[in-house]
Amino acid sequence: MKSLNCARKTYRNWARHTKTGSNFDENTIDTRPINNGRGRRKMLTLIGKGVSPGMAQGKAFVYKDVLLRDSELYLIDDTQIDDEKTRVKKAIDDVNKCLTIDAKQIEGKLGKQSADIFRAQEAILHDSHVIKEMNRVLETKMINAEQVVRTVFRVLARRFRDMDNEVLRERGDDIDDLSRRLLLSLAGIHAHSLEKLPANTVLVARRLLPSDTVFLSRSSTVGVLAEFAGPTAHAAILARELGIPCVGGIPDLLETVQAGDVVLVDGTTGSAVINPNRQALQKYNKAFDEVGKRREKMAYVNSVERTVTLDGIKVPIMANVRSREDVELAMQCGADGIGLFRTEPFFLSTKHLPSDKSFATFLRNSLEPARGRHIDVRLLDIGADKNPIYLHLPPEPDPFLGRRGVRVLREYPDLLEAQLRAVLDVSQEFRVGVLIPMVTVESDVTHVVSRLQKFAAEMGIRSLPRIGAMIETPAAALSIAYLRKHVDFFSIGTNDLTQYTMAAGRENPLVTEYFIDDHPAILRIIELVVRESGTTPVSICGELAGRIDIIPKLLLTGIRSLSVAAALVPDIKFAIRGIENKAH
Ligand code: PEP
Ligand code: MG
């Protein structure tokens, strides 16, 4: 049994990320313009939808992603040539400085090879031919600095892309990236990367894309406010997993909040206060402390007791994670294992297809805190809204109905092989399972199983890791009787299952009222999956599993295992202990 001190330490780490509590004072709601004209910005309460629970206080960082096509074209006259040249030179200097910093940082994180990408970009910016060409285009075409950058770098990128050598062809992307950096610098935006946010930042964004969220970090970002972010948008899921309070669905956010504004976020009730007065701050601090005390008690109870309903049903609570930091948090929160290890951030953060060795190293390092526990590693679920640059997946008319998850893996054997070999390697030390994403037909599963068997034989591994299918499509849910012949377990991904059953895109703000993940249709499908699966275990790892109000209904469907964002584990465990499952 853990000591109280140990539980307290655990709590401190965990509670820092998961404060929940009461709403802000209703009287503070004010829809008048935020600036009172005397320079002091007025307090304002914004109401949205809580998509990741907890309370936070920080300074606003307004994230505006500049699209390259937004930069305007204008002609200049003789008197402006020198000014525009100076702007180009300054942008080059700025970008060079950033590249040097990035190279150092990446070298520390990922090694020299990855850092060389930035060094090669630096070399291009130092190339006298490139600088001469920019000056020539500026003087002959008499166009502004932004258009000079676009013109010169477009030609340069094309030149690389036309080369015979594949490695050099890929340099085209690095040139585009350079062009983007220069344009951002010309627009006066230096910190477009979410990687380098200062401590205590509340990120304010219109919408966050998965590639942006790869860089979110608990050490800097204490809260997120977004105009668009439904509870199952990937950004919202990530915020929840990181234990970062998040409020979505706040209209005109970017027109309302300014960089540097003090922001209070309540992700539980879905509200935020901008530039709070002393009274609002006191109220916030009091709520924060009260919640902290309640949590401290609960974290201790959770660390020493198992999760069993009042009538004796055992319900293991696993965690959804994507990094070592998450796994540490999951263990501190008392998770019984890892029910979903999302691998997309790792594969999206590199410029080249990672080798099986580098993936195995990443897994070993990330999984260490959960050694000895069940850990289900999901194979890469890309396509749709997530595309690693090295695959060059062409755009599709209906990305969510197109090449995604296992469909991509079947088309890119190298990508599948690297992952399976890495998991097989790691399975010699850890209790890992393999989860197949976006299954629709039986051959999606048999294909992966046969590859796994082949690589295991080649590697001399006799006992295969557990293999599971994600049930995220109605087709898979209706094919359990066939699928169960090939797998050891099922994990229901209610986020995608809802989008495909309710025909409502999970990232589409226009149909959120149709995206009902606790709809009777979804609960019936879950019940069907449990019934048809026979003795094959079924768990839920979609966001529905974290809904305390729905858990009694999930238990009635026969579900006996859940996987939720790490920070939610204590609350879920606590709630389950108070449930009596009448149907049992
Ligand atoms: C799901 O679809 O419910 C799921 C867990 O997968 P993801 O949210 O990563 O698509
Ligand atoms: Mg899914």
XYZ file of C-alpha atoms and ligand atoms in Angstrom:
595
model
C 0.000 0.000 0.000
C 1.342 3.392 -0.954
C 2.056 5.855 1.816
C 0.086 9.065 2.125
C 3.189 11.052 1.227
C 3.682 9.115 -1.941
C 0.050 9.615 -2.863
C 0.396 13.347 -2.133
C 3.378 13.643 -4.428
C 1.504 11.747 -7.079
C -1.443 14.020 -6.574
C 0.584 17.205 -6.860
C 1.825 16.178 -10.276
C -1.558 15.076 -11.412
C -3.724 17.800 -9.883
C -1.577 20.475 -11.497
C -3.128 19.330 -14.765
C -6.643 18.452 -13.754
C -8.138 21.106 -11.533
C -11.868 21.149 -12.049
C -14.415 23.316 -10.384
C -17.262 25.738 -10.425
C -18.269 28.157 -13.133
C -17.178 31.773 -13.138
C -19.467 34.438 -11.789
C -22.428 34.864 -14.166
C -22.432 38.604 -13.402
C -19.161 39.047 -15.193
C -20.695 38.325 -18.613
C -20.273 41.411 -20.734
C -20.739 41.531 -24.459
C -19.589 45.122 -24.887
C -16.312 45.840 -26.720
C -13.415 44.708 -24.617
C -11.340 47.899 -24.806
C -12.719 50.766 -22.742
C -10.851 53.335 -24.815
C -8.475 54.405 -22.039
C -5.967 51.672 -22.831
C -7.045 49.364 -20.001
C -8.741 46.263 -21.306
C -12.030 45.369 -19.697
C -12.906 42.080 -18.116
C -15.003 39.820 -20.318
C -16.502 36.369 -19.818
C -16.722 34.080 -22.825
C -18.976 31.056 -22.937
C -18.232 28.025 -25.108
C -18.162 24.297 -24.664
C -15.879 22.550 -22.188
C -13.891 19.991 -24.162
C -11.097 19.247 -21.708
C -11.790 19.653 -17.979
C -9.798 21.624 -15.451
C -8.972 25.196 -14.530
C -6.018 27.258 -15.637
C -4.667 30.766 -15.509
C -2.197 32.179 -18.010
C -1.365 34.731 -20.687
C -2.930 34.587 -24.133
C -0.891 33.556 -27.138
C -2.999 34.251 -30.213
C -2.154 31.682 -32.859
C -2.743 32.888 -36.392
C -1.671 30.416 -38.998
C -0.722 32.473 -42.025
C -1.626 30.860 -45.290
C 0.958 31.497 -47.961
C -1.618 32.583 -50.487
C -2.693 35.409 -48.162
C 0.391 37.499 -48.865
C -0.519 40.239 -51.286
C 1.207 41.267 -54.489
C 1.952 44.904 -55.142
C 4.213 46.758 -57.510
C 6.882 49.054 -56.143
C 8.609 52.106 -57.611
C 12.319 53.053 -57.672
C 12.148 54.775 -54.300
C 10.974 51.555 -52.598
C 13.607 49.167 -53.952
C 16.062 49.654 -51.091
C 13.351 49.320 -48.444
C 12.096 46.051 -49.927
C 15.673 44.744 -50.193
C 16.187 45.565 -46.531
C 12.968 43.682 -45.672
C 14.185 40.619 -47.556
C 17.573 40.783 -45.843
C 16.002 41.132 -42.410
C 13.689 38.181 -43.034
C 16.667 36.054 -44.101
C 18.586 37.028 -40.958
C 15.572 36.256 -38.743
C 14.965 32.888 -40.322
C 18.641 31.990 -40.116
C 18.626 32.701 -36.397
C 15.538 30.503 -35.904
C 17.066 27.703 -37.969
C 20.198 27.697 -35.830
C 18.103 27.449 -32.657
C 15.844 24.752 -34.136
C 18.809 22.681 -35.326
C 20.281 22.688 -31.827
C 16.980 21.837 -30.200
C 16.170 19.026 -32.623
C 19.680 17.620 -32.362
C 19.171 17.292 -28.609
C 15.735 15.683 -29.057
C 16.041 13.528 -32.173
C 19.705 13.413 -33.135
C 22.069 14.882 -35.675
C 20.404 13.452 -38.761
C 17.143 15.290 -38.089
C 19.010 18.503 -37.231
C 20.769 18.383 -40.615
C 17.485 19.277 -42.308
C 17.661 22.697 -40.675
C 21.366 23.052 -41.407
C 20.715 22.367 -45.090
C 18.052 25.070 -45.046
C 20.517 27.484 -43.471
C 22.983 26.717 -46.249
C 20.387 27.627 -48.878
C 19.705 30.964 -47.205
C 23.443 31.674 -47.111
C 23.837 30.804 -50.798
C 24.902 33.961 -52.639
C 23.122 32.802 -55.814
C 19.788 32.694 -54.029
C 20.281 36.167 -52.559
C 21.416 37.559 -55.916
C 18.403 36.009 -57.618
C 16.046 37.618 -55.099
C 17.589 41.039 -55.714
C 17.442 40.513 -59.468
C 13.746 39.565 -59.409
C 12.979 42.507 -57.141
C 14.705 45.002 -59.450
C 13.456 43.633 -62.757
C 9.860 42.849 -61.785
C 9.512 45.699 -59.273
C 7.406 43.588 -56.912
C 7.189 43.517 -53.119
C 9.390 41.352 -50.905
C 6.681 38.720 -50.252
C 6.189 38.118 -53.968
C 9.946 37.994 -54.538
C 10.217 35.218 -51.950
C 7.289 33.334 -53.449
C 8.620 33.615 -57.010
C 12.229 32.664 -56.307
C 11.455 29.811 -53.916
C 8.725 28.366 -56.127
C 11.241 28.063 -58.985
C 13.855 26.616 -56.646
C 11.432 24.043 -55.221
C 10.402 23.007 -58.737
C 14.056 22.574 -59.708
C 14.569 20.157 -56.807
C 11.334 18.302 -57.519
C 12.376 17.733 -61.146
C 15.615 16.010 -60.131
C 16.210 12.287 -60.738
C 17.603 11.604 -57.294
C 14.772 10.892 -54.840
C 16.554 12.391 -51.846
C 17.113 15.648 -53.701
C 13.535 15.634 -54.980
C 12.376 15.595 -51.370
C 14.329 18.779 -50.737
C 11.430 20.526 -52.506
C 9.468 20.347 -49.241
C 12.327 21.939 -47.331
C 12.341 24.809 -49.825
C 8.594 25.312 -49.375
C 9.148 25.318 -45.639
C 11.857 27.978 -46.006
C 9.581 30.096 -48.143
C 6.869 29.820 -45.483
C 9.277 30.823 -42.735
C 10.411 33.878 -44.711
C 6.826 34.921 -45.421
C 5.942 34.598 -41.746
C 8.925 36.707 -40.844
C 7.916 39.345 -43.415
C 4.447 39.329 -41.842
C 6.102 40.045 -38.480
C 5.215 36.633 -37.071
C 8.225 35.035 -35.480
C 6.748 32.418 -33.205
C 4.473 30.531 -35.580
C 5.672 27.270 -34.155
C 3.757 26.112 -31.117
C 6.932 24.399 -30.009
C 8.331 27.487 -28.384
C 5.468 28.876 -26.375
C 6.507 30.564 -23.142
C 5.506 29.048 -19.805
C 1.933 29.656 -18.581
C 0.518 30.197 -22.027
C -3.175 30.016 -22.831
C -3.267 29.175 -26.501
C -5.996 31.058 -28.358
C -6.724 29.739 -31.846
C -9.376 29.654 -34.487
C -8.800 25.957 -34.963
C -5.918 23.651 -34.227
C -4.881 21.022 -36.734
C -3.239 17.771 -35.706
C 0.098 18.902 -37.126
C -0.077 21.976 -34.881
C -0.935 19.945 -31.825
C 2.132 17.769 -32.207
C 3.985 20.650 -30.577
C 1.636 21.285 -27.647
C 3.370 20.669 -24.379
C 2.193 20.667 -20.801
C 5.307 22.456 -19.696
C 4.295 25.597 -21.579
C 0.588 25.453 -22.390
C -1.723 25.617 -19.382
C -4.978 26.108 -21.302
C -6.521 26.294 -24.768
C -9.382 28.392 -26.149
C -10.596 27.680 -29.679
C -13.311 28.887 -32.015
C -13.786 25.403 -33.441
C -13.151 22.347 -31.327
C -15.739 19.694 -30.756
C -15.018 17.197 -27.992
C -13.738 14.595 -30.435
C -11.641 16.893 -32.605
C -8.068 15.646 -32.426
C -6.937 18.877 -30.798
C -9.490 18.419 -28.025
C -8.482 14.820 -27.465
C -4.862 15.838 -27.252
C -5.636 18.601 -24.763
C -7.538 16.108 -22.629
C -4.747 13.602 -22.773
C -2.214 16.205 -21.822
C -4.508 17.323 -19.011
C -4.711 20.814 -20.532
C -8.073 22.496 -19.839
C -9.743 23.502 -23.106
C -12.856 25.435 -24.100
C -14.048 25.213 -27.706
C -16.883 26.744 -29.703
C -16.240 30.393 -28.754
C -17.259 32.576 -31.710
C -15.092 35.513 -32.872
C -12.386 34.539 -30.423
C -9.484 35.919 -32.399
C -11.212 39.266 -32.773
C -11.841 39.391 -29.005
C -8.675 38.228 -27.293
C -5.328 39.964 -27.687
C -1.852 38.556 -27.191
C -0.783 39.022 -23.568
C -4.315 39.226 -22.134
C -4.653 37.469 -18.793
C -7.000 34.511 -19.243
C -8.794 32.215 -16.785
C -9.957 28.957 -18.376
C -12.612 26.646 -16.956
C -12.650 23.604 -19.204
C -15.192 21.829 -17.001
C -17.972 24.361 -17.423
C -16.823 25.693 -20.792
C -16.124 29.304 -19.871
C -13.220 31.729 -19.812
C -12.561 35.142 -18.311
C -10.364 37.598 -20.181
C -8.534 40.188 -18.097
C -10.224 39.266 -14.782
C -10.628 41.901 -12.086
C -9.471 41.280 -8.532
C -12.812 39.844 -7.453
C -12.880 37.314 -10.316
C -9.286 36.303 -9.591
C -10.100 35.712 -5.904
C -13.100 33.599 -6.863
C -10.954 31.600 -9.267
C -8.203 31.000 -6.696
C -10.735 29.870 -4.088
C -12.372 27.399 -6.489
C -8.938 26.176 -7.581
C -7.921 25.454 -3.970
C -11.192 23.754 -3.046
C -11.035 21.459 -6.031
C -7.407 20.743 -5.190
C -8.292 19.579 -1.683
C -11.090 17.341 -2.924
C -8.774 15.886 -5.550
C -6.010 15.229 -3.062
C -8.365 13.039 -1.040
C -9.638 11.256 -4.122
C -6.203 10.618 -5.600
C -5.160 8.941 -2.384
C -8.253 6.718 -2.292
C -7.697 5.791 -5.947
C -4.084 4.925 -5.436
C -4.930 2.282 -2.842
C -8.245 0.785 -3.978
C -9.349 -1.244 -6.977
C -12.154 -0.241 -9.293
C -15.182 -2.368 -8.530
C -18.866 -1.385 -8.706
C -21.079 -1.612 -5.618
C -22.295 -5.006 -6.817
C -18.817 -6.363 -7.374
C -18.111 -5.898 -11.106
C -14.426 -5.263 -11.785
C -13.820 -2.553 -14.410
C -10.170 -1.959 -15.245
C -9.530 1.633 -16.262
C -6.773 2.046 -18.801
C -5.342 5.244 -20.251
C -5.106 6.761 -23.732
C -1.633 8.198 -24.299
C 0.820 9.298 -26.966
C 4.112 10.029 -25.216
C 6.265 9.128 -22.230
C 4.959 12.206 -20.434
C 1.403 10.850 -20.844
C 2.419 7.372 -19.690
C 3.991 8.868 -16.555
C 0.814 10.825 -15.874
C -1.302 7.707 -16.496
C 0.672 5.751 -13.922
C 0.496 8.603 -11.412
C -3.283 8.709 -11.916
C -3.612 5.006 -11.115
C -4.352 3.681 -14.635
C -4.457 -0.122 -14.791
C -2.597 -0.117 -18.109
C -2.455 1.631 -21.470
C -5.537 0.866 -23.591
C -4.547 3.059 -26.519
C -1.088 4.283 -27.414
C -1.601 6.703 -30.317
C 1.489 6.663 -32.529
C 0.574 9.474 -34.939
C 2.546 12.273 -33.217
C 5.749 10.254 -33.500
C 5.272 9.540 -37.201
C 4.093 13.079 -37.966
C 7.022 14.738 -36.244
C 9.718 13.344 -38.515
C 10.596 14.335 -42.056
C 11.446 10.827 -43.211
C 9.918 7.422 -42.649
C 11.286 6.324 -39.246
C 13.108 2.992 -39.158
C 11.895 0.065 -37.029
C 14.868 0.734 -34.749
C 14.012 4.371 -34.109
C 10.343 3.480 -33.500
C 11.375 0.713 -31.088
C 13.640 3.169 -29.243
C 10.781 5.654 -28.997
C 8.417 2.939 -27.700
C 10.899 1.605 -25.152
C 11.508 5.052 -23.772
C 7.815 5.997 -23.722
C 6.547 2.738 -22.215
C 9.120 2.413 -19.457
C 6.870 3.915 -16.730
C 4.193 1.271 -17.549
C 6.530 -1.728 -17.626
C 4.696 -4.830 -16.421
C 1.239 -3.500 -17.406
C -0.859 -4.245 -20.473
C -0.057 -1.721 -23.199
C -1.915 -1.621 -26.523
C 0.035 0.158 -29.229
C -2.125 1.299 -32.112
C -0.626 1.049 -35.572
C -0.415 4.380 -37.314
C -3.847 5.846 -38.096
C -3.037 8.347 -40.809
C -4.840 9.603 -43.870
C -7.928 11.821 -43.515
C -6.674 14.864 -41.578
C -3.172 13.539 -40.752
C -0.542 13.144 -43.454
C 3.173 12.657 -42.836
C 5.043 14.650 -45.458
C 7.242 11.722 -46.493
C 4.295 9.669 -47.798
C 3.122 12.359 -50.249
C -0.465 11.163 -49.982
C -2.433 12.976 -52.679
C -5.494 15.010 -51.604
C -8.792 13.109 -51.734
C -12.355 14.331 -52.265
C -13.658 12.655 -49.056
C -10.597 12.172 -46.837
C -12.460 10.592 -43.912
C -14.040 8.093 -46.295
C -10.810 7.491 -48.136
C -7.398 6.032 -47.442
C -7.033 5.984 -43.677
C -5.576 3.772 -40.982
C -5.028 0.176 -42.037
C -5.896 1.044 -45.646
C -2.778 3.202 -45.856
C -0.701 0.542 -44.081
C -1.732 -2.062 -46.648
C -0.575 0.231 -49.427
C 2.745 1.135 -47.816
C 4.345 -2.181 -46.793
C 7.504 -0.468 -45.490
C 5.458 1.630 -43.100
C 3.657 -1.438 -41.727
C 6.834 -3.488 -41.533
C 8.736 -0.852 -39.522
C 5.925 -0.731 -36.951
C 5.371 -4.467 -36.614
C 9.076 -5.205 -36.296
C 9.409 -2.496 -33.649
C 6.449 -3.810 -31.634
C 7.736 -7.386 -31.920
C 11.118 -6.257 -30.678
C 9.608 -4.341 -27.761
C 7.238 -7.256 -26.951
C 10.245 -9.159 -25.618
C 10.388 -6.746 -22.682
C 6.924 -5.199 -22.368
C 3.401 -6.661 -22.325
C 2.431 -4.950 -25.585
C -0.483 -5.618 -27.897
C -1.037 -4.356 -31.452
C -4.212 -2.470 -32.319
C -5.320 -2.193 -35.967
C -7.037 1.129 -36.778
C -9.980 1.714 -39.134
C -10.852 -1.890 -39.844
C -13.727 -2.410 -42.252
C -13.187 -5.796 -43.902
C -11.838 -9.103 -42.641
C -8.786 -8.944 -44.897
C -7.695 -5.698 -43.102
C -7.094 -7.895 -40.073
C -5.782 -11.032 -41.776
C -3.294 -8.938 -43.755
C -1.752 -7.464 -40.600
C -1.834 -10.789 -38.738
C -0.021 -12.582 -41.581
C 2.656 -9.843 -41.723
C 3.080 -10.043 -37.945
C 3.508 -13.823 -38.110
C 6.011 -13.546 -40.971
C 8.204 -10.946 -39.227
C 8.007 -12.806 -35.916
C 9.265 -15.968 -37.646
C 12.104 -13.998 -39.272
C 13.038 -12.497 -35.932
C 12.887 -15.851 -34.169
C 10.046 -14.711 -31.910
C 7.714 -17.558 -30.933
C 5.062 -15.898 -28.820
C 3.183 -13.192 -30.687
C 1.945 -10.017 -28.998
C -1.838 -9.765 -28.499
C -3.549 -8.437 -31.575
C -6.705 -6.322 -31.495
C -9.036 -4.621 -33.965
C -10.373 -1.129 -33.489
C -14.132 -1.144 -34.023
C -14.711 2.269 -35.550
C -16.906 1.564 -38.549
C -20.407 0.088 -38.686
C -19.036 -2.544 -41.102
C -16.539 -3.776 -38.499
C -19.176 -3.725 -35.748
C -21.460 -5.861 -37.889
C -18.654 -8.309 -38.736
C -17.526 -9.239 -35.227
C -18.366 -12.899 -35.769
C -15.768 -13.021 -38.585
C -13.199 -10.697 -37.089
C -13.057 -12.454 -33.747
C -11.514 -15.520 -35.394
C -8.350 -13.512 -36.008
C -7.902 -11.281 -32.971
C -7.390 -11.442 -29.210
C -9.418 -8.373 -28.313
C -11.553 -5.516 -29.634
C -11.389 -1.839 -28.786
C -14.365 0.328 -29.751
C -13.385 3.766 -31.023
C -16.609 5.640 -30.434
C -15.275 8.857 -31.951
C -15.055 7.425 -35.427
C -17.883 4.956 -34.868
C -20.124 7.947 -34.145
C -18.985 9.937 -37.156
C -19.550 7.005 -39.507
C -22.826 5.866 -37.920
C -24.393 9.296 -37.472
C -22.973 10.548 -40.811
C -21.597 13.640 -39.047
C -17.927 14.584 -39.437
C -16.126 14.776 -36.081
C -14.181 17.872 -37.139
C -17.128 19.600 -38.811
C -18.525 22.405 -36.609
C -21.665 22.643 -38.776
C -23.005 19.233 -37.751
C -22.039 19.002 -34.093
C -25.689 18.543 -33.135
C -25.742 15.313 -35.153
C -22.517 14.027 -33.637
C -24.164 12.294 -30.675
C -21.811 9.667 -29.313
C -24.283 8.515 -26.645
C -27.147 8.149 -29.143
C -29.199 4.958 -28.627
C -27.939 3.811 -32.047
C -24.338 3.906 -30.785
C -25.211 2.153 -27.517
C -27.022 -0.575 -29.472
C -23.968 -1.090 -31.647
C -21.766 -1.371 -28.545
C -24.154 -3.933 -27.078
C -24.100 -5.883 -30.333
C -20.300 -5.900 -30.414
C -20.103 -7.197 -26.833
C -22.712 -9.889 -27.527
C -21.182 -11.085 -30.802
C -17.633 -11.068 -29.478
C -18.306 -14.083 -27.213
C -15.275 -14.592 -25.009
C -13.095 -12.066 -26.866
C -12.595 -9.071 -24.538
C -14.051 -5.718 -25.624
C -13.017 -2.315 -24.347
C -13.973 1.250 -25.307
C -11.239 3.788 -25.988
C -13.286 6.573 -27.625
C -14.171 9.744 -25.730
C -17.496 8.240 -24.647
C -15.585 6.069 -22.171
C -14.669 9.218 -20.226
C -18.281 10.362 -19.778
C -19.152 9.690 -16.149
C -22.863 10.195 -16.840
C -22.830 7.473 -19.521
C -20.750 4.838 -17.734
C -23.793 3.102 -16.104
C -25.269 2.699 -19.599
C -21.980 1.327 -20.928
C -21.875 -1.243 -18.128
C -25.420 -2.278 -19.052
C -24.226 -3.051 -22.606
C -21.813 -5.554 -21.066
C -18.664 -3.437 -21.399
C -16.139 -4.318 -18.672
C -13.085 -2.244 -19.535
C -12.551 1.405 -20.450
C -9.647 3.465 -21.691
C -9.732 7.219 -21.080
C -7.477 10.267 -21.066
C -4.923 9.776 -18.292
C -6.051 12.802 -16.299
C -9.626 11.455 -16.157
C -8.659 8.098 -14.623
C -9.139 9.072 -10.932
C -12.589 10.601 -11.559
C -13.752 7.592 -13.556
C -12.472 5.121 -10.982
C -14.140 7.059 -8.212
C -17.455 7.173 -10.116
C -17.424 3.439 -10.878
C -17.139 2.602 -7.202
C -20.495 4.317 -6.672
C -22.359 2.469 -9.452
C -24.687 -0.454 -8.978
C -25.176 -2.366 -12.219
C -28.794 -3.472 -12.018
C -28.700 -5.763 -15.083
C -25.948 -7.890 -13.710
C -11.880 6.703 -31.885
O -12.107 6.856 -33.085
O -12.760 6.645 -31.000
C -10.475 6.589 -31.425
C -10.181 6.273 -30.181
O -9.497 6.881 -32.334
P -9.068 8.384 -32.741
O -9.844 9.346 -31.891
O -7.606 8.482 -32.553
O -9.477 8.440 -34.190
Mg -10.498 6.579 -34.486
